[in-house]
């Protein structure tokens, strides 16, 4: 099949760490141009805005947006209005209503919209889902603790309004949980630790329920040393441990399974499949859980934070 020309918008850390290496592996896409106020890719045509990219390159069929969620709505709408297929880095938008409006606009225009959840593409997520499918869930523990200074150095936007705070990495855990658990997750209560000089939480604890099973969630953006990205599920057949962001699976009575990291190549392969099938994939369950945590959350003061 013919390769698809794609434009990459937002040449920041996530684009350089993940999107560019995935696109450089070959696959279904040719990176034809970029749009970014500050970043450039050697040897690739560059524009400052998505509007300029769209106007200059009518041959580009797809746009991948790697910009922060606040402000991404207008960029995605511009691409959809121009008849381009759109791939959204997670979180897909700053609000649920923005994401829903994008999905409706893509349907009306007849283009593909792909709201990505890269952690669902971790090596052992599908195996975990398969094992849990016929199990009775007793309890779930989600622990997602990482160092904001390591993964988001100097990125003040992440603690500003619309930046999600600790829910930016935390939504990765929720994307896995909504993928592997057989029953819907429901938020019961939340406690949000918000630094006195910031708008978004730097830590959060959330009580949820999956069917009748309790779900305890612990998000922390201030963990140094070893990072923790683990989900534990107690079942009638023993406890499942999904570790390292979904790349390591430990099941009762079995040797641990550890797969390679191929999250972003798998995302781009899925995007190409959706385009060729004339389909969209916009699962907003993780985003709704974050919105519910903010709605039910009790703010608690935390010390001022500086990068």
mmCIF file of C-alpha atoms in Angstrom, residues 54-260:
data_model
loop_
_atom_site.group_PDB
_atom_site.id
_atom_site.type_symbol
_atom_site.label_atom_id
_atom_site.label_comp_id
_atom_site.label_asym_id
_atom_site.label_seq_id
_atom_site.Cartn_x
_atom_site.Cartn_y
_atom_site.Cartn_z
ATOM 1 C CA UNK A 54 -1.792 22.787 6.231
ATOM 2 C CA UNK A 55 -1.768 25.710 3.790
ATOM 3 C CA UNK A 56 1.663 24.857 2.403
ATOM 4 C CA UNK A 57 1.226 21.106 2.072
ATOM 5 C CA UNK A 58 -2.126 19.942 0.662
ATOM 6 C CA UNK A 59 -0.443 16.596 -0.064
ATOM 7 C CA UNK A 60 -0.055 15.789 3.630
ATOM 8 C CA UNK A 61 -2.929 13.476 4.565
ATOM 9 C CA UNK A 62 -2.350 13.105 8.301
ATOM 10 C CA UNK A 63 -1.365 15.275 11.243
ATOM 11 C CA UNK A 64 0.078 14.003 14.527
ATOM 12 C CA UNK A 65 -0.324 16.468 17.407
ATOM 13 C CA UNK A 66 2.288 16.321 20.189
ATOM 14 C CA UNK A 67 1.531 19.702 21.753
ATOM 15 C CA UNK A 68 0.266 20.100 25.350
ATOM 16 C CA UNK A 69 -3.474 19.394 25.756
ATOM 17 C CA UNK A 70 -4.349 23.025 26.493
ATOM 18 C CA UNK A 71 -4.601 24.692 23.073
ATOM 19 C CA UNK A 72 -4.583 21.461 21.104
ATOM 20 C CA UNK A 73 -8.322 21.658 20.384
ATOM 21 C CA UNK A 74 -7.928 24.529 17.917
ATOM 22 C CA UNK A 75 -5.044 22.794 16.150
ATOM 23 C CA UNK A 76 -6.992 19.553 15.782
ATOM 24 C CA UNK A 77 -10.097 21.371 14.588
ATOM 25 C CA UNK A 78 -8.062 23.187 11.937
ATOM 26 C CA UNK A 79 -6.615 19.913 10.680
ATOM 27 C CA UNK A 80 -10.012 18.185 10.621
ATOM 28 C CA UNK A 81 -11.618 21.124 8.808
ATOM 29 C CA UNK A 82 -8.887 20.815 6.183
ATOM 30 C CA UNK A 83 -9.750 17.164 5.666
ATOM 31 C CA UNK A 84 -6.673 15.737 7.373
ATOM 32 C CA UNK A 85 -6.626 12.630 9.543
ATOM 33 C CA UNK A 86 -5.557 13.443 13.108
ATOM 34 C CA UNK A 87 -3.628 11.545 15.767
ATOM 35 C CA UNK A 88 -3.681 12.999 19.287
ATOM 36 C CA UNK A 89 -0.985 12.477 21.908
ATOM 37 C CA UNK A 90 -2.447 11.693 25.306
ATOM 38 C CA UNK A 91 -4.342 13.273 27.037
ATOM 39 C CA UNK A 92 -6.376 13.861 23.859
ATOM 40 C CA UNK A 93 -7.723 17.264 24.924
ATOM 41 C CA UNK A 94 -7.926 19.579 27.905
ATOM 42 C CA UNK A 95 -11.550 18.612 28.605
ATOM 43 C CA UNK A 96 -14.024 15.853 27.832
ATOM 44 C CA UNK A 97 -16.246 18.255 25.911
ATOM 45 C CA UNK A 98 -13.341 19.281 23.660
ATOM 46 C CA UNK A 99 -12.556 15.648 22.883
ATOM 47 C CA UNK A 100 -16.197 14.872 22.161
ATOM 48 C CA UNK A 101 -16.444 17.890 19.845
ATOM 49 C CA UNK A 102 -13.362 16.709 17.940
ATOM 50 C CA UNK A 103 -14.860 13.250 17.535
ATOM 51 C CA UNK A 104 -18.080 14.716 16.156
ATOM 52 C CA UNK A 105 -16.194 17.032 13.789
ATOM 53 C CA UNK A 106 -14.141 14.101 12.463
ATOM 54 C CA UNK A 107 -17.307 12.057 11.886
ATOM 55 C CA UNK A 108 -18.943 14.923 10.038
ATOM 56 C CA UNK A 109 -15.865 15.495 7.861
ATOM 57 C CA UNK A 110 -15.280 11.803 7.183
ATOM 58 C CA UNK A 111 -11.704 11.718 8.482
ATOM 59 C CA UNK A 112 -9.962 9.519 11.029
ATOM 60 C CA UNK A 113 -9.463 10.709 14.597
ATOM 61 C CA UNK A 114 -7.197 8.612 16.829
ATOM 62 C CA UNK A 115 -7.069 9.481 20.534
ATOM 63 C CA UNK A 116 -3.962 7.537 21.545
ATOM 64 C CA UNK A 117 -3.131 5.886 24.859
ATOM 65 C CA UNK A 118 0.472 4.787 24.431
ATOM 66 C CA UNK A 119 0.604 2.762 27.648
ATOM 67 C CA UNK A 120 -2.073 0.420 26.298
ATOM 68 C CA UNK A 121 0.508 -0.614 23.712
ATOM 69 C CA UNK A 122 2.983 -1.771 26.363
ATOM 70 C CA UNK A 123 4.188 -5.301 25.755
ATOM 71 C CA UNK A 124 2.129 -7.264 28.314
ATOM 72 C CA UNK A 125 -1.113 -5.248 28.530
ATOM 73 C CA UNK A 126 -3.027 -7.468 26.112
ATOM 74 C CA UNK A 127 -1.859 -10.609 27.912
ATOM 75 C CA UNK A 128 -3.016 -9.151 31.241
ATOM 76 C CA UNK A 129 -6.409 -8.336 29.736
ATOM 77 C CA UNK A 130 -6.788 -11.852 28.411
ATOM 78 C CA UNK A 131 -5.917 -13.456 31.753
ATOM 79 C CA UNK A 132 -8.361 -11.250 33.683
ATOM 80 C CA UNK A 133 -11.263 -11.736 31.279
ATOM 81 C CA UNK A 134 -12.818 -14.684 33.151
ATOM 82 C CA UNK A 135 -11.586 -13.879 36.676
ATOM 83 C CA UNK A 136 -13.551 -12.465 39.614
ATOM 84 C CA UNK A 137 -11.871 -9.216 40.683
ATOM 85 C CA UNK A 138 -11.369 -8.862 44.464
ATOM 86 C CA UNK A 139 -9.284 -5.678 44.720
ATOM 87 C CA UNK A 140 -7.072 -3.424 42.570
ATOM 88 C CA UNK A 141 -4.084 -1.273 43.522
ATOM 89 C CA UNK A 142 -2.644 1.281 41.077
ATOM 90 C CA UNK A 143 0.682 2.922 41.959
ATOM 91 C CA UNK A 144 2.099 5.434 39.473
ATOM 92 C CA UNK A 145 4.940 7.412 41.027
ATOM 93 C CA UNK A 146 7.588 9.230 39.036
ATOM 94 C CA UNK A 147 9.914 12.229 39.109
ATOM 95 C CA UNK A 148 8.450 15.298 37.381
ATOM 96 C CA UNK A 149 11.925 16.828 37.108
ATOM 97 C CA UNK A 150 13.194 13.817 35.163
ATOM 98 C CA UNK A 151 10.254 13.360 32.781
ATOM 99 C CA UNK A 152 9.024 16.956 32.419
ATOM 100 C CA UNK A 153 12.065 19.175 33.088
ATOM 101 C CA UNK A 154 11.100 22.839 33.209
ATOM 102 C CA UNK A 155 7.664 22.185 31.690
ATOM 103 C CA UNK A 156 5.622 24.641 33.748
ATOM 104 C CA UNK A 157 2.543 24.037 31.581
ATOM 105 C CA UNK A 158 1.990 20.657 33.198
ATOM 106 C CA UNK A 159 1.098 22.270 36.549
ATOM 107 C CA UNK A 160 -0.830 25.164 34.995
ATOM 108 C CA UNK A 161 -4.604 25.151 34.355
ATOM 109 C CA UNK A 162 -5.342 22.502 31.741
ATOM 110 C CA UNK A 163 -1.991 20.784 32.287
ATOM 111 C CA UNK A 164 -3.330 17.829 34.307
ATOM 112 C CA UNK A 165 -0.498 17.849 36.852
ATOM 113 C CA UNK A 166 0.195 14.351 38.186
ATOM 114 C CA UNK A 167 -2.712 13.082 36.103
ATOM 115 C CA UNK A 168 -0.600 13.536 32.967
ATOM 116 C CA UNK A 169 1.349 10.380 33.832
ATOM 117 C CA UNK A 170 -1.511 9.029 35.950
ATOM 118 C CA UNK A 171 -3.832 8.866 32.958
ATOM 119 C CA UNK A 172 -1.431 6.287 31.513
ATOM 120 C CA UNK A 173 -2.282 3.996 34.419
ATOM 121 C CA UNK A 174 -5.990 4.672 33.942
ATOM 122 C CA UNK A 175 -5.699 3.888 30.232
ATOM 123 C CA UNK A 176 -4.254 0.483 31.114
ATOM 124 C CA UNK A 177 -6.796 -0.161 33.863
ATOM 125 C CA UNK A 178 -9.752 0.618 31.602
ATOM 126 C CA UNK A 179 -8.234 -1.708 29.009
ATOM 127 C CA UNK A 180 -7.544 -4.751 31.192
ATOM 128 C CA UNK A 181 -10.307 -4.746 33.822
ATOM 129 C CA UNK A 182 -13.545 -6.513 32.847
ATOM 130 C CA UNK A 183 -15.870 -4.052 34.630
ATOM 131 C CA UNK A 184 -16.089 -0.234 34.418
ATOM 132 C CA UNK A 185 -14.181 1.926 36.878
ATOM 133 C CA UNK A 186 -16.156 4.439 38.970
ATOM 134 C CA UNK A 187 -14.588 7.268 40.988
ATOM 135 C CA UNK A 188 -15.838 7.496 44.584
ATOM 136 C CA UNK A 189 -13.558 10.139 46.083
ATOM 137 C CA UNK A 190 -10.173 11.767 45.616
ATOM 138 C CA UNK A 191 -7.629 13.821 47.517
ATOM 139 C CA UNK A 192 -5.561 16.232 45.430
ATOM 140 C CA UNK A 193 -2.308 17.732 46.749
ATOM 141 C CA UNK A 194 -1.871 21.092 45.010
ATOM 142 C CA UNK A 195 1.275 23.203 45.534
ATOM 143 C CA UNK A 196 0.493 26.687 46.808
ATOM 144 C CA UNK A 197 2.062 28.272 43.703
ATOM 145 C CA UNK A 198 0.483 25.923 41.125
ATOM 146 C CA UNK A 199 -2.959 25.130 39.738
ATOM 147 C CA UNK A 200 -2.784 21.339 39.287
ATOM 148 C CA UNK A 201 -2.059 18.516 41.722
ATOM 149 C CA UNK A 202 1.416 17.148 42.222
ATOM 150 C CA UNK A 203 0.047 14.061 43.985
ATOM 151 C CA UNK A 204 -3.337 12.364 44.277
ATOM 152 C CA UNK A 205 -5.018 9.445 45.973
ATOM 153 C CA UNK A 206 -8.276 8.169 44.514
ATOM 154 C CA UNK A 207 -10.813 5.645 45.708
ATOM 155 C CA UNK A 208 -12.592 3.836 42.896
ATOM 156 C CA UNK A 209 -14.677 0.746 42.380
ATOM 157 C CA UNK A 210 -14.540 -1.917 39.674
ATOM 158 C CA UNK A 211 -17.813 -3.783 39.940
ATOM 159 C CA UNK A 212 -17.893 -4.504 43.673
ATOM 160 C CA UNK A 213 -14.105 -4.552 44.052
ATOM 161 C CA UNK A 214 -12.285 -1.624 45.725
ATOM 162 C CA UNK A 215 -9.645 0.173 43.669
ATOM 163 C CA UNK A 216 -6.944 2.219 45.431
ATOM 164 C CA UNK A 217 -4.994 4.678 43.279
ATOM 165 C CA UNK A 218 -1.792 6.461 44.310
ATOM 166 C CA UNK A 219 -0.254 9.047 41.968
ATOM 167 C CA UNK A 220 2.910 10.947 42.928
ATOM 168 C CA UNK A 221 5.032 13.329 40.841
ATOM 169 C CA UNK A 222 7.826 13.698 43.419
ATOM 170 C CA UNK A 223 9.298 10.195 43.569
ATOM 171 C CA UNK A 224 13.060 10.110 43.096
ATOM 172 C CA UNK A 225 15.256 7.078 42.550
ATOM 173 C CA UNK A 226 13.471 4.033 41.189
ATOM 174 C CA UNK A 227 10.230 4.904 39.421
ATOM 175 C CA UNK A 228 7.000 2.988 40.052
ATOM 176 C CA UNK A 229 4.445 2.183 37.362
ATOM 177 C CA UNK A 230 2.587 -0.829 38.743
ATOM 178 C CA UNK A 231 -0.930 -2.282 38.780
ATOM 179 C CA UNK A 232 -1.882 -5.174 41.067
ATOM 180 C CA UNK A 233 -5.154 -7.068 40.712
ATOM 181 C CA UNK A 234 -6.336 -9.574 43.325
ATOM 182 C CA UNK A 235 -8.605 -12.222 41.788
ATOM 183 C CA UNK A 236 -10.202 -15.545 42.681
ATOM 184 C CA UNK A 237 -7.237 -17.204 40.939
ATOM 185 C CA UNK A 238 -4.486 -15.210 42.668
ATOM 186 C CA UNK A 239 -2.836 -11.826 42.138
ATOM 187 C CA UNK A 240 -1.770 -10.364 38.807
ATOM 188 C CA UNK A 241 1.175 -7.958 38.856
ATOM 189 C CA UNK A 242 1.591 -5.683 35.844
ATOM 190 C CA UNK A 243 4.808 -3.737 36.353
ATOM 191 C CA UNK A 244 7.081 -1.241 34.641
ATOM 192 C CA UNK A 245 4.258 0.557 32.883
ATOM 193 C CA UNK A 246 2.791 -2.623 31.433
ATOM 194 C CA UNK A 247 5.986 -4.207 30.083
ATOM 195 C CA UNK A 248 6.324 -6.931 32.766
ATOM 196 C CA UNK A 249 3.583 -9.379 33.731
ATOM 197 C CA UNK A 250 3.674 -11.703 36.733
ATOM 198 C CA UNK A 251 0.916 -14.316 37.010
ATOM 199 C CA UNK A 252 0.315 -16.957 39.687
ATOM 200 C CA UNK A 253 2.377 -20.092 39.060
ATOM 201 C CA UNK A 254 4.018 -18.752 35.884
ATOM 202 C CA UNK A 255 7.373 -17.310 34.910
ATOM 203 C CA UNK A 256 7.345 -13.503 34.548
ATOM 204 C CA UNK A 257 6.799 -12.198 31.026
ATOM 205 C CA UNK A 258 8.799 -9.183 29.844
ATOM 206 C CA UNK A 259 8.303 -7.731 26.384
ATOM 207 C CA UNK A 260 10.139 -5.056 24.361
#
